[in-house]
Amino acid sequence: MGKGMEDKNKDKKIEKAEGKFYIAPSLLSADFLRLGQELRATEEAGADMFHVDIMDGHFVPNMTIGPSVVNAIKSVTSLPLDVHLMIEDPDRYLEDFIGAGADFVTVHVETCVHLHRTVSQIKKLGARAGVAINPATPVSSLQSIIYDTDMVLIMSVNPGFGGQTFIPHALEKITQAKRLAEEKNPGALIEVDGGIKPGEIFGEAVRAGADVLVMGSAFYGSGDYASLVRSVRK
Ligand code: DX5
Ligand code: ZN
């Protein structure tokens, strides 16, 4: 990474702000053979953070990468890493992923028996804590944990794969999560993940209240990352 890029990203803060949203390309759809170049091109295109999907073949029917690859990614980028843990028993790996450089660690309510303990541990280890819910899990399941959460992640596909179709009902859940956050923890970010494409879906998700928009296949399949970022920012 060049010095210029590091300086440019230095003040990039992912904080809730009226009228502002953040683009988080999901590396799941990047070309892993050329990962270094993909990271650089994504930064240069003006993305705000990297979304890193961790899958274990148990909670979701797919496997991806572990902490050592996260560590390698961290060593060449100054953008924040948003690590989405789609794994059973995430407590076992919090230290490893945060040690590897995760800035945000998001766990699923469906995988955490003692969710409050898990969230507290993420923060104690120095990362920001996100809590994700699957398409079939209601926003009401966040009612108690919202006070301690830095980010809520509304899944708009069933987790496991990139390139799936956006589930429209997620829009209503974004609105509900936004209301819940406004009422109980106004600083909490709302993130949406799955099937986000530039155009109508992107606009509707932002209008519903999404602060962070994950884009995997639409981003890395676009061919021109910079013009994609420009088009969604309009
Ligand atoms: C799905 C992952 C997503 C995925 C999104 O399980 O959590 O982050 O990479 O990819 P797209 O944008 O292609 O749906
Ligand atoms: Zn994800």
mmCIF file of C-alpha atoms and ligand atoms in Angstrom:
data_model
loop_
_atom_site.group_PDB
_atom_site.id
_atom_site.type_symbol
_atom_site.label_atom_id
_atom_site.label_comp_id
_atom_site.label_asym_id
_atom_site.label_seq_id
_atom_site.Cartn_x
_atom_site.Cartn_y
_atom_site.Cartn_z
ATOM 1 C CA MET A 1 0.000 0.000 0.000
ATOM 2 C CA GLY A 2 1.341 3.432 -0.911
ATOM 3 C CA LYS A 3 1.833 6.121 1.686
ATOM 4 C CA GLY A 4 -0.718 8.346 -0.060
ATOM 5 C CA MET A 5 -3.454 5.776 0.291
ATOM 6 C CA GLU A 6 -2.662 5.288 3.961
ATOM 7 C CA ASP A 7 -2.986 9.037 4.597
ATOM 8 C CA LYS A 8 -6.187 9.208 2.615
ATOM 9 C CA ASN A 9 -7.772 6.496 4.745
ATOM 10 C CA LYS A 10 -6.387 7.708 8.043
ATOM 11 C CA ASP A 11 -9.423 9.791 8.931
ATOM 12 C CA LYS A 12 -12.014 7.454 7.482
ATOM 13 C CA LYS A 13 -14.231 6.774 10.422
ATOM 14 C CA ILE A 14 -17.179 4.451 10.320
ATOM 15 C CA GLU A 15 -19.609 6.357 12.508
ATOM 16 C CA LYS A 16 -23.327 6.860 12.251
ATOM 17 C CA ALA A 17 -24.056 10.184 10.566
ATOM 18 C CA GLU A 18 -27.257 11.555 9.094
ATOM 19 C CA GLY A 19 -27.297 11.274 5.309
ATOM 20 C CA LYS A 20 -24.111 9.206 5.200
ATOM 21 C CA PHE A 21 -23.623 5.587 4.205
ATOM 22 C CA TYR A 22 -20.632 3.302 3.855
ATOM 23 C CA ILE A 23 -19.738 0.788 1.163
ATOM 24 C CA ALA A 24 -18.259 -2.499 2.354
ATOM 25 C CA PRO A 25 -17.220 -4.751 -0.554
ATOM 26 C CA SER A 26 -17.295 -8.423 0.409
ATOM 27 C CA LEU A 27 -14.017 -10.136 -0.421
ATOM 28 C CA LEU A 28 -15.896 -13.405 -0.876
ATOM 29 C CA SER A 29 -16.422 -12.397 -4.501
ATOM 30 C CA ALA A 30 -12.921 -11.005 -5.083
ATOM 31 C CA ASP A 31 -10.358 -12.868 -7.166
ATOM 32 C CA PHE A 32 -8.334 -14.658 -4.483
ATOM 33 C CA LEU A 33 -5.512 -15.396 -6.889
ATOM 34 C CA ARG A 34 -4.971 -11.663 -7.174
ATOM 35 C CA LEU A 35 -6.056 -10.689 -3.674
ATOM 36 C CA GLY A 36 -3.396 -8.014 -3.149
ATOM 37 C CA GLN A 37 -4.353 -6.226 -6.356
ATOM 38 C CA GLU A 38 -8.041 -6.560 -5.551
ATOM 39 C CA LEU A 39 -7.494 -4.948 -2.141
ATOM 40 C CA ARG A 40 -5.630 -2.066 -3.670
ATOM 41 C CA ALA A 41 -8.150 -1.530 -6.474
ATOM 42 C CA THR A 42 -11.014 -1.572 -3.953
ATOM 43 C CA GLU A 43 -9.319 1.060 -1.806
ATOM 44 C CA GLU A 44 -8.506 3.223 -4.779
ATOM 45 C CA ALA A 45 -12.111 3.010 -5.935
ATOM 46 C CA GLY A 46 -13.152 4.718 -2.690
ATOM 47 C CA ALA A 47 -14.735 1.873 -0.690
ATOM 48 C CA ASP A 48 -15.053 2.499 3.052
ATOM 49 C CA MET A 49 -14.153 -0.879 4.547
ATOM 50 C CA PHE A 50 -13.653 -4.520 3.655
ATOM 51 C CA HIS A 51 -16.313 -7.053 4.569
ATOM 52 C CA VAL A 52 -14.614 -10.373 5.322
ATOM 53 C CA ASP A 53 -16.849 -13.453 5.408
ATOM 54 C CA ILE A 54 -15.720 -16.281 7.662
ATOM 55 C CA MET A 55 -17.572 -19.583 7.156
ATOM 56 C CA ASP A 56 -17.033 -22.902 8.878
ATOM 57 C CA GLY A 57 -19.029 -25.501 6.928
ATOM 58 C CA HIS A 58 -21.264 -26.033 10.000
ATOM 59 C CA PHE A 59 -23.317 -22.934 10.669
ATOM 60 C CA VAL A 60 -23.339 -22.317 6.917
ATOM 61 C CA PRO A 61 -22.783 -24.842 4.122
ATOM 62 C CA ASN A 62 -19.545 -23.285 2.880
ATOM 63 C CA MET A 63 -16.010 -22.617 4.079
ATOM 64 C CA THR A 64 -13.757 -19.637 3.581
ATOM 65 C CA ILE A 65 -10.688 -18.253 5.290
ATOM 66 C CA GLY A 66 -9.206 -18.121 8.783
ATOM 67 C CA PRO A 67 -7.277 -15.603 10.901
ATOM 68 C CA SER A 68 -3.976 -15.958 9.021
ATOM 69 C CA VAL A 69 -5.521 -14.692 5.787
ATOM 70 C CA VAL A 70 -7.241 -11.871 7.706
ATOM 71 C CA ASN A 71 -3.838 -10.973 9.110
ATOM 72 C CA ALA A 72 -2.325 -10.902 5.620
ATOM 73 C CA ILE A 73 -5.148 -8.661 4.388
ATOM 74 C CA LYS A 74 -4.651 -6.313 7.332
ATOM 75 C CA SER A 75 -0.951 -5.993 6.572
ATOM 76 C CA VAL A 76 -1.611 -4.321 3.225
ATOM 77 C CA THR A 77 -4.672 -2.186 3.838
ATOM 78 C CA SER A 78 -5.528 0.793 5.991
ATOM 79 C CA LEU A 79 -9.279 0.360 5.526
ATOM 80 C CA PRO A 80 -11.189 -1.087 8.485
ATOM 81 C CA LEU A 81 -11.941 -4.812 8.388
ATOM 82 C CA ASP A 82 -15.505 -5.856 9.037
ATOM 83 C CA VAL A 83 -15.246 -9.525 9.949
ATOM 84 C CA HIS A 84 -18.533 -11.423 9.658
ATOM 85 C CA LEU A 85 -18.334 -14.672 11.618
ATOM 86 C CA MET A 86 -20.686 -17.293 10.204
ATOM 87 C CA ILE A 87 -19.289 -19.974 12.470
ATOM 88 C CA GLU A 88 -20.480 -22.054 15.378
ATOM 89 C CA ASP A 89 -19.086 -21.218 18.793
ATOM 90 C CA PRO A 90 -17.507 -17.910 17.695
ATOM 91 C CA ASP A 91 -16.159 -17.261 21.229
ATOM 92 C CA ARG A 92 -13.356 -19.710 20.504
ATOM 93 C CA TYR A 93 -11.968 -17.518 17.735
ATOM 94 C CA LEU A 94 -12.555 -13.937 18.874
ATOM 95 C CA GLU A 95 -9.022 -13.463 20.098
ATOM 96 C CA ASP A 96 -7.541 -14.869 16.902
ATOM 97 C CA PHE A 97 -9.569 -12.677 14.569
ATOM 98 C CA ILE A 98 -9.140 -9.522 16.622
ATOM 99 C CA GLY A 99 -5.442 -10.276 16.974
ATOM 100 C CA ALA A 100 -5.350 -10.644 13.183
ATOM 101 C CA GLY A 101 -6.693 -7.110 12.792
ATOM 102 C CA ALA A 102 -10.499 -7.212 12.750
ATOM 103 C CA ASP A 103 -11.924 -3.746 13.505
ATOM 104 C CA PHE A 104 -15.512 -4.947 13.614
ATOM 105 C CA VAL A 105 -16.445 -8.487 14.597
ATOM 106 C CA THR A 106 -20.004 -9.508 13.868
ATOM 107 C CA VAL A 107 -21.530 -12.634 15.370
ATOM 108 C CA HIS A 108 -24.915 -14.210 14.694
ATOM 109 C CA VAL A 109 -27.567 -14.343 17.409
ATOM 110 C CA GLU A 110 -28.304 -17.851 16.119
ATOM 111 C CA THR A 111 -24.840 -19.053 17.163
ATOM 112 C CA CYS A 112 -24.435 -17.402 20.586
ATOM 113 C CA VAL A 113 -25.974 -18.892 23.700
ATOM 114 C CA HIS A 114 -24.500 -16.118 25.851
ATOM 115 C CA LEU A 115 -24.661 -13.285 23.367
ATOM 116 C CA HIS A 116 -24.058 -10.530 25.899
ATOM 117 C CA ARG A 117 -20.881 -12.233 27.068
ATOM 118 C CA THR A 118 -19.686 -12.630 23.477
ATOM 119 C CA VAL A 119 -20.371 -8.985 22.628
ATOM 120 C CA SER A 120 -18.651 -7.822 25.822
ATOM 121 C CA GLN A 121 -15.644 -9.969 25.011
ATOM 122 C CA ILE A 122 -15.332 -8.533 21.485
ATOM 123 C CA LYS A 123 -15.239 -5.018 22.940
ATOM 124 C CA LYS A 124 -12.870 -5.986 25.712
ATOM 125 C CA LEU A 125 -10.476 -7.332 23.094
ATOM 126 C CA GLY A 126 -10.548 -3.939 21.380
ATOM 127 C CA ALA A 127 -12.893 -4.403 18.410
ATOM 128 C CA ARG A 128 -16.359 -3.039 17.721
ATOM 129 C CA ALA A 129 -19.154 -5.552 18.125
ATOM 130 C CA GLY A 130 -21.768 -6.353 15.510
ATOM 131 C CA VAL A 131 -24.755 -8.647 15.893
ATOM 132 C CA ALA A 132 -26.300 -10.339 12.842
ATOM 133 C CA ILE A 133 -29.712 -11.885 12.294
ATOM 134 C CA ASN A 134 -30.698 -14.350 9.588
ATOM 135 C CA PRO A 135 -33.695 -13.693 7.327
ATOM 136 C CA ALA A 136 -35.974 -15.842 9.541
ATOM 137 C CA THR A 137 -34.877 -14.237 12.819
ATOM 138 C CA PRO A 138 -36.994 -11.267 13.944
ATOM 139 C CA VAL A 139 -35.575 -7.850 14.836
ATOM 140 C CA SER A 140 -37.171 -8.289 18.266
ATOM 141 C CA SER A 141 -34.335 -10.725 19.083
ATOM 142 C CA LEU A 142 -32.059 -7.644 19.233
ATOM 143 C CA GLN A 143 -34.203 -5.863 21.813
ATOM 144 C CA SER A 144 -31.911 -6.541 24.780
ATOM 145 C CA ILE A 145 -28.510 -6.630 23.083
ATOM 146 C CA ILE A 146 -28.980 -3.377 21.155
ATOM 147 C CA TYR A 147 -27.705 -1.344 24.136
ATOM 148 C CA ASP A 148 -24.281 -2.986 23.864
ATOM 149 C CA THR A 149 -24.011 -3.331 20.100
ATOM 150 C CA ASP A 150 -21.988 -1.102 17.789
ATOM 151 C CA MET A 151 -23.625 -2.501 14.679
ATOM 152 C CA VAL A 152 -26.670 -4.537 13.738
ATOM 153 C CA LEU A 153 -26.412 -6.706 10.629
ATOM 154 C CA ILE A 154 -29.613 -7.549 8.796
ATOM 155 C CA MET A 155 -29.019 -10.529 6.508
ATOM 156 C CA SER A 156 -30.946 -10.082 3.274
ATOM 157 C CA VAL A 157 -30.022 -13.578 2.021
ATOM 158 C CA ASN A 158 -29.499 -16.851 3.868
ATOM 159 C CA PRO A 159 -25.805 -16.756 4.736
ATOM 160 C CA GLY A 160 -23.379 -19.058 2.996
ATOM 161 C CA PHE A 161 -22.874 -17.823 -0.544
ATOM 162 C CA GLY A 162 -22.380 -14.716 -2.611
ATOM 163 C CA GLY A 163 -24.545 -13.917 -5.602
ATOM 164 C CA GLN A 164 -27.950 -14.725 -4.089
ATOM 165 C CA THR A 165 -31.140 -12.727 -4.575
ATOM 166 C CA PHE A 166 -32.094 -9.989 -2.101
ATOM 167 C CA ILE A 167 -35.041 -10.984 0.110
ATOM 168 C CA PRO A 168 -37.408 -7.962 -0.027
ATOM 169 C CA HIS A 169 -38.700 -8.462 3.533
ATOM 170 C CA ALA A 170 -35.246 -7.348 4.739
ATOM 171 C CA LEU A 171 -36.211 -3.733 3.960
ATOM 172 C CA GLU A 172 -38.881 -3.784 6.616
ATOM 173 C CA LYS A 173 -36.389 -5.285 9.053
ATOM 174 C CA ILE A 174 -33.894 -2.500 8.328
ATOM 175 C CA THR A 175 -36.594 0.039 9.194
ATOM 176 C CA GLN A 176 -37.454 -1.839 12.394
ATOM 177 C CA ALA A 177 -33.788 -2.058 13.376
ATOM 178 C CA LYS A 178 -33.333 1.634 12.682
ATOM 179 C CA ARG A 179 -36.261 2.450 14.981
ATOM 180 C CA LEU A 180 -34.934 0.163 17.688
ATOM 181 C CA ALA A 181 -31.509 1.800 17.494
ATOM 182 C CA GLU A 182 -32.964 5.319 17.531
ATOM 183 C CA GLU A 183 -34.872 4.477 20.656
ATOM 184 C CA LYS A 184 -32.190 2.594 22.604
ATOM 185 C CA ASN A 185 -28.747 3.160 21.097
ATOM 186 C CA PRO A 186 -28.665 5.940 18.495
ATOM 187 C CA GLY A 187 -24.990 5.375 17.682
ATOM 188 C CA ALA A 188 -25.538 1.794 16.510
ATOM 189 C CA LEU A 189 -24.905 1.313 12.804
ATOM 190 C CA ILE A 190 -27.320 -0.689 10.641
ATOM 191 C CA GLU A 191 -25.653 -2.947 8.095
ATOM 192 C CA VAL A 192 -27.309 -4.950 5.334
ATOM 193 C CA ASP A 193 -25.694 -7.945 3.660
ATOM 194 C CA GLY A 194 -26.759 -10.053 0.709
ATOM 195 C CA GLY A 195 -27.977 -9.373 -2.801
ATOM 196 C CA ILE A 196 -27.255 -5.631 -2.735
ATOM 197 C CA LYS A 197 -26.888 -4.171 -6.209
ATOM 198 C CA PRO A 198 -26.464 -0.605 -7.396
ATOM 199 C CA GLY A 199 -29.785 0.936 -8.399
ATOM 200 C CA GLU A 200 -33.154 0.314 -6.869
ATOM 201 C CA ILE A 201 -32.198 -2.157 -4.112
ATOM 202 C CA PHE A 202 -29.264 -0.043 -2.949
ATOM 203 C CA GLY A 203 -31.423 3.121 -2.820
ATOM 204 C CA GLU A 204 -34.253 1.387 -0.999
ATOM 205 C CA ALA A 205 -31.867 -0.063 1.598
ATOM 206 C CA VAL A 206 -30.374 3.383 2.257
ATOM 207 C CA ARG A 207 -33.820 4.972 2.504
ATOM 208 C CA ALA A 208 -34.942 2.235 4.896
ATOM 209 C CA GLY A 209 -32.043 3.156 7.194
ATOM 210 C CA ALA A 210 -28.956 1.144 6.210
ATOM 211 C CA ASP A 211 -25.674 2.834 7.148
ATOM 212 C CA VAL A 212 -23.342 0.109 5.873
ATOM 213 C CA LEU A 213 -24.028 -1.712 2.610
ATOM 214 C CA VAL A 214 -22.167 -4.911 1.858
ATOM 215 C CA MET A 215 -21.701 -5.709 -1.809
ATOM 216 C CA GLY A 216 -19.962 -8.849 -3.013
ATOM 217 C CA SER A 217 -20.814 -10.116 -6.472
ATOM 218 C CA ALA A 218 -22.211 -6.776 -7.663
ATOM 219 C CA PHE A 219 -18.970 -5.027 -6.678
ATOM 220 C CA TYR A 220 -16.360 -7.526 -7.864
ATOM 221 C CA GLY A 221 -18.399 -8.515 -10.910
ATOM 222 C CA SER A 222 -18.720 -4.915 -12.054
ATOM 223 C CA GLY A 223 -15.352 -4.698 -13.778
ATOM 224 C CA ASP A 224 -14.991 -1.001 -12.899
ATOM 225 C CA TYR A 225 -15.006 -0.564 -9.129
ATOM 226 C CA ALA A 226 -14.483 3.207 -9.168
ATOM 227 C CA SER A 227 -17.422 3.926 -11.416
ATOM 228 C CA LEU A 228 -19.601 1.584 -9.362
ATOM 229 C CA VAL A 229 -18.714 3.498 -6.177
ATOM 230 C CA ARG A 230 -19.381 6.817 -7.938
ATOM 231 C CA SER A 231 -22.740 5.614 -9.230
ATOM 232 C CA VAL A 232 -24.034 4.472 -5.838
ATOM 233 C CA ARG A 233 -22.833 7.619 -4.082
ATOM 234 C CA LYS A 234 -24.958 9.777 -6.386
HETATM 235 C C1 DX5 B 1 -23.271 -14.259 2.479
HETATM 236 C C2 DX5 B 1 -22.208 -13.310 2.922
HETATM 237 C C3 DX5 B 1 -22.202 -12.044 2.171
HETATM 238 C C4 DX5 B 1 -21.908 -12.203 0.681
HETATM 239 C C5 DX5 B 1 -22.601 -11.116 -0.046
HETATM 240 O O1 DX5 B 1 -23.277 -15.342 3.300
HETATM 241 O O2 DX5 B 1 -22.360 -12.995 4.280
HETATM 242 O O3 DX5 B 1 -21.338 -11.085 2.745
HETATM 243 O O4 DX5 B 1 -20.528 -12.152 0.406
HETATM 244 O O5 DX5 B 1 -22.470 -11.329 -1.400
HETATM 245 P P1 DX5 B 1 -23.499 -10.728 -2.444
HETATM 246 O O6 DX5 B 1 -23.391 -9.227 -2.368
HETATM 247 O O7 DX5 B 1 -23.020 -11.287 -3.760
HETATM 248 O O8 DX5 B 1 -24.859 -11.207 -2.070
HETATM 249 ZN ZN ZN B 2 -21.230 -11.244 5.059
#
